[in-house]
Amino acid sequence: MPKPSNKRWVLALLMAVVFPALAVHLSCVAVLGPGSWGSEVEEKVPQLLPAQSSQEVLDYVEEFSRDAPDKPKPPEFPAGAAPWQGKIFWSDYDQRDDLWIVATYTGKGWTDQQHVYLWTPATNAVEELNVARDKIVRRPVVLRGGERQVLLYERWKSWAVPAAAKIGRYLRSYLDATLRPEFTLHAYELDTGKESYVGPGHSSLAAPNRRRVVFLRSGALGVGFYSVHVWNLENDRTETVVSLAEVDPGSGRAFDYRWSADSKALLITGSAGGFARRKHDPQRVRMIYVVETALLYDASGAGE
């Protein structure tokens, strides 16, 4: 007498367990989004050293106690006289090379019909870069290390899209990692126009010497948790500094960061709900990260 086929058991298992589970999973993705899918946000609870243990750090404490210098603004031009098209929504100035990075839009809002320009005031030379044709660009800055000079920019690809598009993108992202996070970092080589994917990240801030940039990683819906990272252009390495939770999940971050004038230290200051995902510990934070040693110091009581 023939034995029952094992294929029937496989089909029964798929019908009873796998298909319903997949349907529930895709339904959650369609409604809520994929959460932290591909964000690479990390949990890194710091081992804080006292600022008083390092004279170098105490010097940074004194520097950071002073107000940060104002960010330069591009000059205003009469109507129709600007060397670029559209309205400015972002600008950055590289003082050493006397170079402006100007991002504009010619559509209805800042995400519509974007343009990114390099402008040298001394010669009035302007060049439009081919980085904003089919994507939403944020916070473009010029970085340089050795012979390499790149435009680092954030790309925003929101998960707030119709359900069918959300599921389609989610499935495609298994093969294309750049589709997973809402915010990604990209490097555009200024001499060749070649682009490369740096990784997930947003809220970037270039160091004064233009060799490094600090940025954040978080989930697609924020999820109340962030990790702070520093990317080095010269060796293409990303270091994780610390993780910080929101004081009230869903309220947005209440901390910020600032580079020292010599680009060797980073101040992280504000309020946080602690350093771990599942341990809520609201507190004021004032930390100084020394880049070369990768050490983090507690500066909350120093200099007071």
PDB file of C-alpha atoms in Angstrom, residues 17 21 28 72 75-76 78 86 104 131 165 189 206 226 243 252 261 286 288 299 301:
ATOM      1  CA  VAL A  17       1.597  28.358   9.682  1.00  0.00           C
ATOM      2  CA  ALA A  21       2.498  34.379   9.535  1.00  0.00           C
ATOM      3  CA  CYS A  28       2.185  45.080   9.807  1.00  0.00           C
ATOM      4  CA  PRO A  72      27.963  81.708   7.716  1.00  0.00           C
ATOM      5  CA  PRO A  75      25.055  86.582   0.402  1.00  0.00           C
ATOM      6  CA  GLU A  76      21.702  87.798  -0.843  1.00  0.00           C
ATOM      7  CA  PRO A  78      18.786  90.917  -6.255  1.00  0.00           C
ATOM      8  CA  GLY A  86      15.609  78.543  -7.117  1.00  0.00           C
ATOM      9  CA  THR A 104      18.022  75.024  -3.795  1.00  0.00           C
ATOM     10  CA  VAL A 131      23.159  64.458  -7.282  1.00  0.00           C
ATOM     11  CA  ALA A 165       4.477  50.593  -2.489  1.00  0.00           C
ATOM     12  CA  GLU A 189      33.442  62.141  -5.756  1.00  0.00           C
ATOM     13  CA  ALA A 206      31.101  68.013   9.274  1.00  0.00           C
ATOM     14  CA  TYR A 226      19.527  56.869  18.470  1.00  0.00           C
ATOM     15  CA  SER A 243      23.546  55.497  22.138  1.00  0.00           C
ATOM     16  CA  GLY A 252      12.001  63.640  19.397  1.00  0.00           C
ATOM     17  CA  ALA A 261      37.736  74.091  16.575  1.00  0.00           C
ATOM     18  CA  ARG A 286      27.230  66.632  28.743  1.00  0.00           C
ATOM     19  CA  ILE A 288      33.105  65.001  25.344  1.00  0.00           C
ATOM     20  CA  ALA A 299      31.836  66.853  31.502  1.00  0.00           C
ATOM     21  CA  GLY A 301      30.276  68.902  36.447  1.00  0.00           C
TER      22      GLY A 301
END
